[in-house]
Amino acid sequence: MSSNSRNSSNNDRVAQALGIYQSIAACNERLARGNDVHALTAALMLPCYQAEFRRLAGALSAAEQDELSAVLRRMERADAPALFRRAVPSAVH
């Protein structure tokens, strides 16, 4: 296998893990919003996504795990201002 195909395969697995992570985040967001049919679906799917993420993350090489961690940290930093804005009460009512 060439270095380029290995890198492509590694990138695919990291991208797949990120996609699953985003599905987990979407489920958590839906559960936090309410008690509707979409929240029920999210509640049913969340354990499946979590198990698949753990399985895939455990199968990643050390380099892939580092890449995944770096991307997740960047995503967390990018979301931090939005989370802070939602947590701080607005002065305008």
Tab-separated table of C-alpha atoms in Angstrom:
chain	number	residue	atom	x	y	z
A	1	MET	CA	0.000	0.000	0.000
A	2	SER	CA	1.396	3.405	-0.925
A	3	SER	CA	1.860	6.227	1.559
A	4	ASN	CA	-0.864	8.246	-0.186
A	5	SER	CA	-3.434	5.446	0.120
A	6	ARG	CA	-2.527	4.924	3.778
A	7	ASN	CA	-2.985	8.665	4.431
A	8	SER	CA	-6.286	8.599	2.558
A	9	SER	CA	-7.456	5.622	4.599
A	10	ASN	CA	-6.348	7.313	7.835
A	11	ASN	CA	-8.117	10.535	6.842
A	12	ASP	CA	-11.252	8.533	6.026
A	13	ARG	CA	-11.299	6.923	9.470
A	14	VAL	CA	-10.735	10.251	11.225
A	15	ALA	CA	-13.449	11.849	9.077
A	16	GLN	CA	-15.783	8.959	9.906
A	17	ALA	CA	-15.080	9.414	13.641
A	18	LEU	CA	-15.768	13.135	13.332
A	19	GLY	CA	-19.059	12.442	11.578
A	20	ILE	CA	-20.122	10.108	14.367
A	21	TYR	CA	-19.029	12.669	16.961
A	22	GLN	CA	-21.191	15.290	15.244
A	23	SER	CA	-24.139	12.875	15.325
A	24	ILE	CA	-23.588	12.424	19.071
A	25	ALA	CA	-23.545	16.201	19.530
A	26	ALA	CA	-26.725	16.565	17.466
A	27	CYS	CA	-28.482	13.915	19.567
A	28	ASN	CA	-27.436	15.639	22.781
A	29	GLU	CA	-28.647	18.977	21.446
A	30	ARG	CA	-32.000	17.476	20.408
A	31	LEU	CA	-32.404	15.853	23.844
A	32	ALA	CA	-31.660	19.160	25.549
A	33	ARG	CA	-34.316	20.940	23.449
A	34	GLY	CA	-37.371	18.974	24.259
A	35	ASN	CA	-39.531	15.958	24.533
A	36	ASP	CA	-40.783	15.381	21.001
A	37	VAL	CA	-40.523	12.541	18.508
A	38	HIS	CA	-37.084	13.780	17.410
A	39	ALA	CA	-35.857	13.674	21.009
A	40	LEU	CA	-37.124	10.108	21.273
A	41	THR	CA	-35.244	9.166	18.105
A	42	ALA	CA	-32.131	10.885	19.447
A	43	ALA	CA	-32.464	8.982	22.741
A	44	LEU	CA	-32.649	5.701	20.848
A	45	MET	CA	-29.750	6.469	18.514
A	46	LEU	CA	-27.351	8.065	21.009
A	47	PRO	CA	-26.067	4.801	22.557
A	48	CYS	CA	-25.492	3.376	19.061
A	49	TYR	CA	-23.464	6.407	17.994
A	50	GLN	CA	-21.491	6.374	21.247
A	51	ALA	CA	-20.641	2.681	20.906
A	52	GLU	CA	-19.584	3.119	17.276
A	53	PHE	CA	-17.438	6.152	18.188
A	54	ARG	CA	-15.707	4.185	20.970
A	55	ARG	CA	-15.147	1.229	18.622
A	56	LEU	CA	-13.731	3.380	15.847
A	57	ALA	CA	-11.637	5.574	18.169
A	58	GLY	CA	-10.156	2.438	19.737
A	59	ALA	CA	-9.140	1.143	16.308
A	60	LEU	CA	-7.334	4.345	15.293
A	61	SER	CA	-3.560	4.454	15.199
A	62	ALA	CA	-1.755	6.804	17.578
A	63	ALA	CA	-1.305	9.336	14.742
A	64	GLU	CA	-5.017	9.153	13.864
A	65	GLN	CA	-5.975	9.565	17.525
A	66	ASP	CA	-3.740	12.644	17.723
A	67	GLU	CA	-5.351	14.069	14.585
A	68	LEU	CA	-8.854	13.359	15.905
A	69	SER	CA	-8.026	14.954	19.265
A	70	ALA	CA	-6.599	18.042	17.571
A	71	VAL	CA	-9.698	18.493	15.399
A	72	LEU	CA	-12.030	17.991	18.377
A	73	ARG	CA	-10.071	20.595	20.388
A	74	ARG	CA	-10.371	23.073	17.497
A	75	MET	CA	-14.112	22.390	17.267
A	76	GLU	CA	-14.479	22.872	21.014
A	77	ARG	CA	-12.613	26.207	20.894
A	78	ALA	CA	-14.743	27.346	17.938
A	79	ASP	CA	-17.933	26.453	19.848
A	80	ALA	CA	-16.797	28.037	23.124
A	81	PRO	CA	-17.857	31.613	22.236
A	82	ALA	CA	-21.314	30.387	21.157
A	83	LEU	CA	-21.691	28.351	24.341
A	84	PHE	CA	-20.619	31.349	26.398
A	85	ARG	CA	-23.128	33.608	24.630
A	86	ARG	CA	-25.938	31.144	25.340
A	87	ALA	CA	-24.926	30.785	28.993
A	88	VAL	CA	-24.710	34.524	29.681
A	89	PRO	CA	-28.111	36.161	30.196
A	90	SER	CA	-28.912	38.886	27.745
A	91	ALA	CA	-29.199	42.456	29.015
A	92	VAL	CA	-31.905	43.078	26.404
A	93	HIS	CA	-35.285	41.567	27.235
